[in-house]
XYZ file of C-alpha atoms in Angstrom:
653
model
C -2.424 -10.686 -5.843
C -0.873 -10.147 -8.491
C 1.613 -7.238 -10.502
C -0.483 -4.922 -12.904
C 0.619 -2.485 -16.271
C 0.014 -0.406 -19.084
C 0.999 1.830 -21.013
C -0.464 4.923 -23.030
C 1.158 6.515 -25.442
C 0.604 8.905 -28.817
C 1.021 7.967 -31.828
C 3.329 4.755 -31.049
C 0.348 2.081 -31.280
C 3.517 -0.189 -33.145
C 5.677 0.225 -29.605
C 2.625 0.008 -26.607
C 2.684 -3.914 -27.060
C 6.381 -4.865 -26.862
C 7.105 -2.560 -23.519
C 3.823 -4.271 -21.548
C 5.211 -7.207 -22.993
C 8.786 -6.128 -21.396
C 7.049 -3.928 -18.481
C 5.690 -7.660 -17.352
C 8.974 -10.065 -18.182
C 10.118 -8.216 -15.648
C 7.456 -8.777 -12.865
C 7.436 -12.304 -13.568
C 8.292 -12.418 -9.701
C 4.748 -10.817 -8.484
C 3.091 -13.481 -10.577
C 4.745 -16.726 -11.829
C 2.223 -18.645 -12.730
C 0.401 -16.524 -16.049
C 0.136 -13.526 -17.914
C -2.670 -11.555 -19.710
C -2.828 -8.529 -21.998
C -4.828 -6.181 -23.414
C -2.965 -5.201 -26.718
C -4.002 -4.367 -30.481
C -7.556 -2.188 -29.777
C -9.008 -0.466 -32.203
C -10.930 1.701 -29.875
C -7.979 2.532 -28.211
C -4.796 2.601 -30.063
C -1.832 3.104 -27.843
C -3.208 1.430 -25.715
C -1.652 -1.134 -23.703
C -2.066 -3.407 -20.385
C -0.595 -6.194 -19.179
C -0.827 -8.620 -16.106
C 1.298 -11.243 -14.394
C -0.530 -13.291 -11.481
C -0.263 -15.411 -8.574
C -3.165 -17.303 -8.616
C -4.629 -17.885 -5.331
C -8.579 -17.199 -5.942
C -11.029 -19.069 -8.730
C -6.507 -20.441 -9.520
C -8.524 -22.407 -12.726
C -10.524 -19.225 -14.064
C -9.253 -15.953 -13.310
C -7.079 -15.128 -16.132
C -6.753 -11.318 -16.616
C -7.427 -8.811 -18.526
C -11.187 -9.539 -17.322
C -14.110 -8.407 -19.586
C -17.825 -7.801 -19.047
C -20.564 -9.383 -20.710
C -19.758 -7.311 -23.645
C -16.396 -6.519 -23.757
C -16.384 -3.043 -23.616
C -15.328 -2.520 -20.087
C -11.280 -4.369 -18.936
C -10.116 -4.895 -15.514
C -6.143 -5.972 -14.855
C -5.920 -6.515 -10.859
C -4.249 -7.035 -7.859
C -5.224 -7.777 -4.704
C -8.103 -9.390 -3.026
C -11.746 -8.412 -2.678
C -12.868 -10.106 0.893
C -15.781 -9.756 0.080
C -16.497 -11.023 -3.141
C -19.167 -13.883 -2.398
C -21.409 -10.298 -1.806
C -20.557 -7.872 -4.402
C -21.150 -10.860 -7.101
C -24.829 -10.938 -5.108
C -26.075 -8.355 -5.030
C -24.631 -7.560 -8.757
C -26.481 -10.763 -9.511
C -29.784 -10.077 -8.255
C -29.593 -6.452 -10.291
C -28.990 -8.898 -13.706
C -24.921 -9.056 -14.250
C -23.863 -12.446 -15.567
C -19.957 -13.972 -14.603
C -18.647 -16.122 -15.855
C -15.472 -16.959 -13.697
C -15.753 -17.142 -9.628
C -12.998 -14.700 -9.844
C -13.168 -11.597 -7.223
C -11.641 -9.573 -9.768
C -14.732 -9.668 -12.160
C -16.343 -7.755 -9.794
C -14.881 -5.024 -10.502
C -16.695 -5.017 -14.428
C -19.465 -5.296 -12.887
C -19.444 -2.894 -9.886
C -17.725 -0.285 -12.328
C -20.566 -0.712 -14.756
C -23.762 -0.893 -11.901
C -21.488 2.162 -9.271
C -18.937 3.545 -11.304
C -16.049 5.290 -9.514
C -18.863 4.844 -6.224
C -17.201 1.439 -6.639
C -15.125 2.174 -4.915
C -16.735 2.685 -1.274
C -18.665 -1.065 -1.503
C -14.044 -2.920 -1.974
C -13.729 -4.569 0.785
C -9.708 -5.902 0.321
C -6.778 -4.777 -0.499
C -5.992 -3.592 -4.335
C -4.830 -1.692 -7.248
C -6.402 -1.582 -10.520
C -6.841 -0.426 -13.923
C -9.929 -0.888 -16.241
C -10.517 0.396 -19.442
C -14.330 1.459 -20.835
C -14.358 1.230 -24.587
C -18.384 3.021 -23.648
C -19.640 6.168 -25.290
C -20.949 6.707 -21.388
C -17.787 9.629 -22.066
C -17.929 12.312 -24.529
C -14.353 12.253 -24.801
C -13.904 8.751 -25.808
C -12.331 5.522 -23.897
C -11.176 6.002 -20.461
C -8.355 4.864 -18.285
C -9.803 4.278 -14.294
C -7.092 3.258 -11.916
C -7.322 3.408 -7.995
C -5.330 2.233 -4.773
C -7.626 0.935 -1.154
C -7.435 2.884 1.562
C -4.319 2.319 3.509
C -2.339 1.917 0.443
C -1.630 -2.098 0.904
C -0.665 -3.028 -2.925
C 1.189 -0.115 -4.593
C 0.615 1.621 -8.087
C 3.155 4.070 -9.631
C 3.081 5.584 -12.543
C 4.634 8.648 -15.159
C 3.843 10.840 -18.026
C 5.844 12.685 -19.930
C 5.223 13.854 -23.745
C 5.391 10.601 -25.322
C 1.955 9.348 -23.389
C 1.472 7.637 -19.781
C 2.672 4.794 -18.073
C 1.447 2.988 -14.647
C 2.744 -0.433 -12.930
C 3.157 -2.176 -9.395
C 6.527 -1.673 -9.253
C 8.976 1.545 -9.873
C 11.659 -0.230 -11.205
C 8.790 -2.445 -13.790
C 7.502 0.895 -14.688
C 11.557 2.088 -15.497
C 11.242 -0.602 -18.074
C 8.601 1.774 -20.028
C 10.849 3.695 -20.746
C 8.449 6.282 -20.615
C 10.546 8.325 -17.724
C 13.319 9.966 -17.850
C 16.680 7.955 -14.642
C 16.539 11.075 -13.267
C 17.450 11.013 -9.347
C 15.111 12.752 -6.806
C 17.381 15.115 -4.402
C 13.468 16.015 -2.600
C 13.143 11.886 -2.802
C 16.544 12.221 -1.130
C 15.249 14.878 1.912
C 12.255 12.530 2.355
C 14.845 8.896 2.643
C 17.189 10.548 5.130
C 14.621 11.992 7.323
C 12.708 9.102 7.358
C 14.343 6.092 6.109
C 12.164 5.041 3.410
C 11.230 7.628 0.393
C 7.702 8.802 1.498
C 4.135 8.769 -0.125
C 4.078 10.295 -3.183
C 6.795 10.185 -4.735
C 10.055 8.060 -5.174
C 13.496 7.940 -6.446
C 13.008 8.768 -9.936
C 11.865 12.247 -10.753
C 8.426 12.977 -12.745
C 7.973 8.587 -11.456
C 5.117 9.195 -8.301
C 2.903 6.822 -6.210
C -1.202 7.195 -6.237
C -1.282 7.964 -3.151
C -3.369 5.435 -0.585
C -7.052 6.477 -1.064
C -6.539 7.583 -4.289
C -8.275 7.430 -7.863
C -7.010 8.127 -11.352
C -9.132 9.074 -14.723
C -7.119 9.200 -17.765
C -9.261 10.511 -21.004
C -7.451 8.506 -23.717
C -7.701 10.390 -26.581
C -5.772 13.268 -24.689
C -2.777 11.991 -23.017
C -1.227 14.961 -22.967
C -2.985 16.398 -19.994
C -2.059 14.903 -16.572
C -4.251 13.169 -14.541
C -4.646 13.863 -11.033
C -5.074 11.879 -8.334
C -7.875 12.671 -5.938
C -9.012 11.336 -2.846
C -12.087 8.964 -2.768
C -11.737 7.648 0.989
C -12.210 9.825 3.893
C -12.887 8.137 7.619
C -14.447 10.562 8.372
C -17.661 9.822 6.197
C -17.251 5.694 6.731
C -21.130 3.474 7.728
C -18.905 3.922 11.403
C -18.526 7.311 12.029
C -22.209 7.766 10.959
C -23.581 5.476 13.084
C -25.209 6.511 16.149
C -25.117 3.390 17.959
C -21.236 3.419 17.842
C -19.629 2.754 21.198
C -18.662 6.330 23.503
C -16.580 3.973 26.435
C -13.813 1.552 26.507
C -16.171 -0.763 27.884
C -18.243 -0.652 25.198
C -16.183 -0.529 22.843
C -13.922 -3.697 23.773
C -16.961 -5.158 23.375
C -17.787 -4.317 19.948
C -14.438 -4.805 18.729
C -13.986 -8.377 19.660
C -16.657 -9.553 16.653
C -15.148 -7.005 14.101
C -11.164 -8.400 15.134
C -12.876 -12.497 14.634
C -15.358 -11.111 11.152
C -11.691 -9.464 9.473
C -9.745 -12.772 10.007
C -11.964 -15.015 8.823
C -12.358 -12.537 6.167
C -8.600 -12.911 5.270
C -8.412 -16.903 5.137
C -10.852 -16.960 2.271
C -8.591 -18.457 -0.103
C -8.663 -21.452 -2.817
C -5.073 -22.850 -1.913
C -3.247 -23.244 1.885
C -2.841 -19.934 4.022
C -0.615 -19.965 6.985
C 0.897 -17.277 9.356
C 3.651 -15.021 11.368
C 3.792 -16.039 14.935
C 5.855 -14.397 16.516
C 5.936 -13.415 20.242
C 3.947 -10.393 19.823
C 0.314 -9.348 20.626
C -0.761 -8.941 16.944
C -0.184 -11.749 15.552
C -0.259 -13.655 19.097
C -4.248 -12.464 18.299
C -4.194 -13.327 14.630
C -3.237 -17.121 15.434
C -6.247 -17.420 18.471
C -8.595 -16.462 15.965
C -7.233 -17.810 12.728
C -6.983 -21.810 14.763
C -10.868 -20.928 16.144
C -11.837 -20.559 11.771
C -9.862 -23.812 10.601
C -7.921 -26.481 13.153
C -4.150 -27.208 12.713
C -3.525 -24.062 10.242
C 0.487 -23.265 9.680
C 2.596 -21.013 11.493
C 5.743 -20.047 11.033
C 8.710 -18.550 13.350
C 11.843 -17.152 11.879
C 15.052 -17.503 14.312
C 17.895 -16.037 15.317
C 20.014 -18.631 17.419
C 22.345 -17.902 20.074
C 21.410 -13.962 19.974
C 18.549 -12.416 22.278
C 16.415 -11.762 19.399
C 15.616 -15.265 19.509
C 12.194 -15.736 19.928
C 11.386 -18.992 18.982
C 11.132 -20.470 22.120
C 8.210 -18.066 23.322
C 6.258 -18.863 19.821
C 6.520 -22.468 20.321
C 4.354 -22.334 23.351
C 2.455 -19.712 21.647
C 1.534 -22.055 18.739
C 1.104 -25.087 21.006
C -1.330 -22.774 23.327
C -3.037 -21.644 19.582
C -2.915 -25.262 18.170
C -1.267 -24.048 15.382
C 0.974 -26.972 13.425
C 4.490 -24.878 13.830
C 7.890 -24.477 12.319
C 10.972 -22.436 13.110
C 13.444 -21.362 10.363
C 16.296 -20.430 12.100
C 18.945 -18.068 10.216
C 22.156 -17.497 11.977
C 24.666 -14.427 10.862
C 26.689 -16.769 7.503
C 23.251 -17.546 6.597
C 21.825 -14.137 6.321
C 25.032 -12.815 5.394
C 25.273 -15.447 2.384
C 21.446 -14.357 0.658
C 22.473 -10.035 1.949
C 22.559 -9.449 -1.632
C 19.015 -11.681 -3.250
C 18.008 -9.309 -0.461
C 19.313 -6.165 -1.449
C 17.804 -6.983 -4.946
C 14.082 -7.148 -3.779
C 13.862 -3.279 -2.463
C 12.369 -1.922 -5.416
C 12.887 1.582 -3.219
C 15.946 1.687 -1.008
C 14.309 1.328 2.338
C 15.550 1.137 6.155
C 14.082 -1.804 6.886
C 12.654 -3.859 4.227
C 15.374 -6.746 4.455
C 13.657 -7.826 7.862
C 10.307 -8.749 5.850
C 12.634 -10.497 3.287
C 13.899 -12.528 5.321
C 10.408 -13.396 7.204
C 8.789 -13.716 3.804
C 11.831 -15.582 2.408
C 11.201 -18.389 5.828
C 7.292 -18.288 4.726
C 8.069 -19.756 1.305
C 10.482 -22.374 2.600
C 7.470 -23.993 5.056
C 5.499 -24.145 0.948
C 3.086 -20.828 2.263
C 1.312 -18.584 -1.344
C -0.631 -16.883 1.723
C 0.677 -14.806 4.765
C -0.933 -13.262 7.466
C 0.669 -10.402 9.275
C -0.146 -8.813 12.059
C 1.005 -5.243 10.725
C -0.864 -2.281 11.549
C -1.690 -2.956 14.764
C 0.890 -1.245 16.606
C -0.506 2.054 14.413
C -4.411 1.515 14.774
C -4.196 0.706 19.016
C -1.868 3.191 19.911
C 1.368 0.485 20.471
C 4.219 2.099 19.544
C 6.089 4.434 21.673
C 5.768 7.959 18.927
C 2.368 8.315 20.513
C 4.016 9.718 24.269
C 7.391 11.043 22.647
C 4.968 12.870 20.228
C 2.810 14.413 23.047
C 6.421 15.169 24.462
C 8.070 16.582 21.340
C 4.635 18.873 21.134
C 4.203 20.102 24.726
C 8.787 21.298 23.497
C 7.468 22.745 20.166
C 4.831 25.162 21.575
C 7.011 26.573 24.003
C 10.336 26.868 21.362
C 7.836 29.096 19.638
C 8.369 31.343 22.494
C 11.507 32.342 21.285
C 13.234 33.256 17.912
C 14.673 30.366 16.247
C 18.520 32.482 15.873
C 18.144 31.347 19.871
C 16.262 27.947 20.038
C 19.649 26.855 17.445
C 21.704 28.114 19.367
C 20.304 26.236 22.488
C 20.350 23.157 20.294
C 23.438 21.484 21.073
C 23.426 22.158 24.678
C 19.516 21.245 25.196
C 21.079 17.621 23.065
C 23.297 17.477 25.856
C 20.639 17.619 27.809
C 18.478 15.288 27.054
C 21.064 12.779 26.415
C 21.378 12.511 29.594
C 18.702 10.707 30.307
C 18.091 8.879 26.919
C 19.530 7.717 24.495
C 21.569 9.776 22.079
C 19.344 9.376 19.085
C 16.234 10.368 21.185
C 18.108 13.373 22.368
C 18.946 14.941 18.721
C 15.415 14.542 17.976
C 14.314 16.229 21.159
C 16.741 18.888 20.407
C 15.821 19.240 16.413
C 12.167 19.347 17.558
C 13.449 22.979 19.705
C 16.126 24.163 17.262
C 13.768 23.241 14.268
C 9.979 23.259 15.416
C 9.122 24.907 11.951
C 10.864 22.541 9.658
C 8.517 19.836 9.506
C 4.356 19.895 9.298
C 3.603 18.202 12.460
C 6.157 17.110 15.803
C 5.488 13.321 15.269
C 7.644 13.395 12.436
C 10.484 14.541 14.614
C 9.592 11.378 16.651
C 10.346 9.389 13.356
C 12.790 11.223 12.780
C 16.481 9.133 10.915
C 18.414 12.374 10.658
C 16.283 15.079 12.039
C 16.637 18.832 11.009
C 19.952 20.160 12.042
C 21.500 17.187 11.634
C 20.549 15.841 7.888
C 22.662 19.048 6.455
C 25.828 17.308 7.363
C 25.377 14.113 4.655
C 23.346 16.874 2.347
C 21.608 19.587 1.042
C 18.017 18.974 2.289
C 15.132 20.319 -0.426
C 11.659 20.759 1.742
C 9.760 22.155 -1.002
C 5.711 22.227 -0.329
C 3.322 20.883 -3.223
C 2.220 22.714 -6.015
C -2.078 23.131 -6.217
C -4.207 24.548 -9.825
C -6.760 27.240 -9.220
C -9.136 24.129 -8.380
C -7.317 23.355 -5.504
C -5.893 19.801 -6.139
C -2.098 19.397 -6.633
C -0.132 19.641 -10.112
C 2.910 19.208 -8.243
C 3.462 16.454 -5.154
C 5.824 16.573 -2.718
C 6.758 14.571 0.117
C 6.285 17.480 2.235
C 3.254 18.040 0.712
C 1.867 15.053 2.148
C 3.435 15.334 5.241
C 1.735 18.932 5.686
C -2.182 16.976 4.317
C -1.803 14.345 7.010
C -0.872 17.076 9.613
C -3.414 19.554 8.467
C -6.071 16.334 9.252
C -4.350 15.141 12.592
C -4.800 18.416 13.663
C -8.629 18.012 14.245
C -8.724 14.499 15.739
C -8.202 13.722 18.692
C -4.896 12.904 20.219
C -4.806 9.486 20.139
C -6.344 9.154 16.640
C -4.126 12.232 15.869
C -1.232 10.550 16.055
C -2.942 6.530 14.345
C -3.939 8.302 11.130
C -0.216 10.370 11.094
C 1.038 6.548 12.159
C -0.845 5.408 9.021
C -0.924 7.731 6.212
C 3.523 7.818 7.038
C 5.216 5.568 8.344
C 3.160 2.149 7.589
C 2.776 3.418 3.913
C 5.893 4.964 3.025
C 7.591 2.561 4.685
C 5.264 -0.989 5.834
C 3.473 -1.724 3.228
C 5.481 -1.034 0.743
C 8.101 -3.032 1.955
C 6.653 -6.082 2.686
C 4.563 -5.673 -1.045
C 7.828 -5.634 -2.712
C 9.882 -8.068 -0.984
C 7.322 -10.583 0.466
C 6.158 -10.871 -4.189
C 10.526 -11.176 -4.079
C 9.128 -14.313 -2.884
C 5.897 -14.774 -5.298
C 4.037 -14.784 -1.799
C 0.832 -13.403 -0.766
C 0.852 -11.220 2.451
C -2.172 -9.866 3.765
C -2.921 -7.983 6.637
C -6.066 -8.485 8.757
C -5.476 -5.240 11.463
C -5.743 -2.894 8.422
C -9.167 -3.978 7.395
C -11.535 -1.249 5.940
C -14.137 -1.683 8.300
C -11.948 -2.310 10.874
C -9.877 0.641 11.499
C -13.238 2.866 10.202
C -14.304 1.332 13.386
C -11.853 2.401 15.553
C -10.613 5.251 13.964
C -14.672 6.872 14.626
C -13.895 6.253 18.626
C -13.447 9.352 21.035
C -10.285 9.328 22.496
C -11.239 8.034 25.904
C -12.952 4.347 24.183
C -9.108 4.388 22.137
C -7.096 3.667 25.227
C -6.239 3.732 29.267
C -3.029 6.264 30.340
C -0.539 4.489 29.952
C -1.178 1.351 28.558
C -0.098 0.573 25.096
C -2.806 -1.060 22.835
C -5.658 -1.396 26.093
C -8.274 -1.715 23.344
C -6.931 -4.563 21.704
C -5.570 -6.066 24.378
C -9.454 -5.563 26.326
C -11.423 -7.029 23.258
C -8.465 -10.754 22.815
C -6.412 -10.652 26.519
C -8.214 -13.811 27.141
C -6.931 -15.941 24.302
C -3.660 -14.361 24.834
C -1.063 -16.165 27.718
C -0.365 -13.802 30.222
C 3.472 -14.259 29.585
C 2.659 -12.488 26.210
C 0.308 -10.191 27.242
C 2.295 -8.890 30.429
C 5.902 -8.431 28.363
C 7.758 -5.339 27.567
C 6.812 -4.069 24.557
C 8.993 -5.622 21.440
C 9.461 -4.945 18.339
C 10.595 -7.990 15.532
C 13.796 -7.405 14.137
C 17.485 -8.849 13.397
C 20.350 -8.858 15.356
C 21.633 -5.848 12.765
C 23.545 -4.444 15.737
C 25.733 -7.125 16.075
C 25.640 -8.163 13.016
C 27.721 -4.828 12.091
C 29.873 -5.251 14.659
C 30.883 -8.979 13.426
C 29.770 -10.601 9.894
C 28.403 -7.545 8.020
C 31.477 -4.948 9.175
C 33.702 -5.445 6.694
C 30.951 -5.043 3.816
C 29.469 -2.353 5.068
C 32.449 -0.532 5.292
C 33.294 -0.558 2.654
C 29.987 0.059 0.804
C 30.153 3.831 3.284
C 34.310 3.942 1.309
C 32.351 3.965 -2.307
C 29.725 5.508 -2.594
C 27.592 5.287 -6.134
C 28.364 8.084 -8.231
C 24.951 9.855 -8.721
C 24.705 9.505 -4.685
C 28.540 10.770 -3.857
C 27.021 14.084 -6.124
C 24.087 13.768 -3.815
C 25.741 12.924 -0.407
C 28.568 14.754 1.665
C 30.893 11.562 2.290
C 33.247 13.016 5.193
C 29.229 12.966 6.513
C 28.764 9.373 5.461
C 32.282 8.012 7.533
C 30.485 10.485 10.763
C 27.911 8.551 11.060
C 29.910 4.602 10.669
C 32.332 6.106 13.012
C 29.553 7.299 15.575
C 27.735 3.872 15.475
C 31.099 1.909 15.743
C 31.699 4.347 19.336
C 28.075 3.791 20.626
C 27.224 6.715 20.094
C 24.394 6.285 17.043
C 21.960 3.122 16.488
C 22.760 0.663 13.958
C 19.887 2.042 12.308
C 21.543 5.037 10.797
C 24.685 3.881 9.028
C 22.042 0.688 7.593
C 19.923 3.136 6.213
C 23.042 4.525 4.362
C 24.174 1.650 3.078
C 21.213 0.197 2.184
C 20.327 3.435 -0.048
C 24.465 3.022 -1.274
C 24.027 -0.744 -2.583
C 20.388 0.412 -4.011
C 21.559 3.053 -6.035
C 24.829 0.953 -7.477
C 22.272 -0.916 -8.997
C 19.980 2.022 -10.647
C 22.929 3.128 -12.213
C 23.684 -0.008 -13.758
C 20.258 -0.868 -14.483
C 20.093 2.657 -16.349
């Protein structure tokens, strides 16, 4: 696990090294063990690569950059390859010679052997940059960037007249001084809509995320030409999707799923340092704990507890740990301790997000018990239909379809009355989403996005003048200027070709999970120099499940039925029978108690540039609505986090 960065400047070879060294210094937290550079190579003047390493595999021999035998292909790599031993054996049989035991070295030889097709051979979480000096490309050396299928590891880039730059974090990339520090109104709209900035944009104009499952090729002599991302992963073309023997019934799918899950957990335990796991009272982390404990007796587990609150899961997780046989630790986090660390947590955010502080404190707890690698149950709800959004999307789809029969002005005129009617049997925020789907159904490309909205269309206008811009396309159909709305539209178009459960699952993984959960997990865990692995997002597992027909993935009215059918015998009844609980901190109590003065003062004093984009009266309305019990804590909290992030970003500029 590492942080990587690089620049490809025009006629500025002297500055390339200093810029990359500055970027590496800014991400020391991602790799406190060592650093490495590729600089001043006469074959590519103006190009410099750098990395910081958190050593997990081949502690002594995995220094980067790693070269091939002829020193004409080199790579910097962030992530883990779980099938590196199998790939090493295959490549060795074709004549490749290895100098280390590192998974990183696989990449240079896989590139030599298979070129860009090497990506389909990789199993793991990764973002890497590979430079090839060989004469295989008529234009000269090339820089190849790629990201894993689901976006577990991040990679950001920018291109200006000065050149090209990339990094594992947005804040680190800004240290290159290539991109101007202009905040993006488009990104602000996405943040207010969903509580995070949606792929592939960032809060800075001209700085983009390489989307999940995409690759990019930069022809170094032609650095003025912006390289365009191209998708390389499509689960519809996976071995599982093409397998004529794949399960067609629920029972067959459950029987076949068990060994796939066992193999995933086994693979994710590969490391040369101890691996632990986060244990809650939920199904996902419990299943991982049960499977991991079968592979390694006494594996370390830990729980973040909140004594004296309804959110405390310590007693249930203690019983679960005893059942699984893990060596268990509990890390208490009270209101006062949280308040003293909140600035530290906010500082760890690479991009503003309403959810990451939860994961920050979990990562902090992991480091408190001495872990360097921890397994997480992230992905289970998205893959196995555990969220309420699966049912909510179906209801909202019917509402949107019916609304299309009426003129838009009539729908919007009646949205307020509809909201009041819905509020009688639902939360006020759920009623607002339903009213938005009715009145503004065409504003977002799929009803699912209303189910995930923080401030939906019709309400976001009270806070800002929203921007809904589609991506611009070149004549060949490839994206020239990516936008968050274009990414949502592409995900929605792909979902429409899928059956109902698969469609929502795809949208969850492509948007909410990629743009919030995975991005947050990477940023705040690496701020603690912790590697978080997600076995439920192992590529073979995801491809297996997404290839199943609808009836084999679900039993109506039973969330995560397939997952439970495959592993339910490993889990105690008190876990499998409990009502769905989401892991969250006691923010409702804290915002009304120890954090109230802090949040109230922040929302009354917006960062200067944010104050130019947000309507102060709208912000005040949100805070007062929360105090009156008319909206959830997540709305004022999202505005507080955004404001605090903007203040820090403006100061850094």
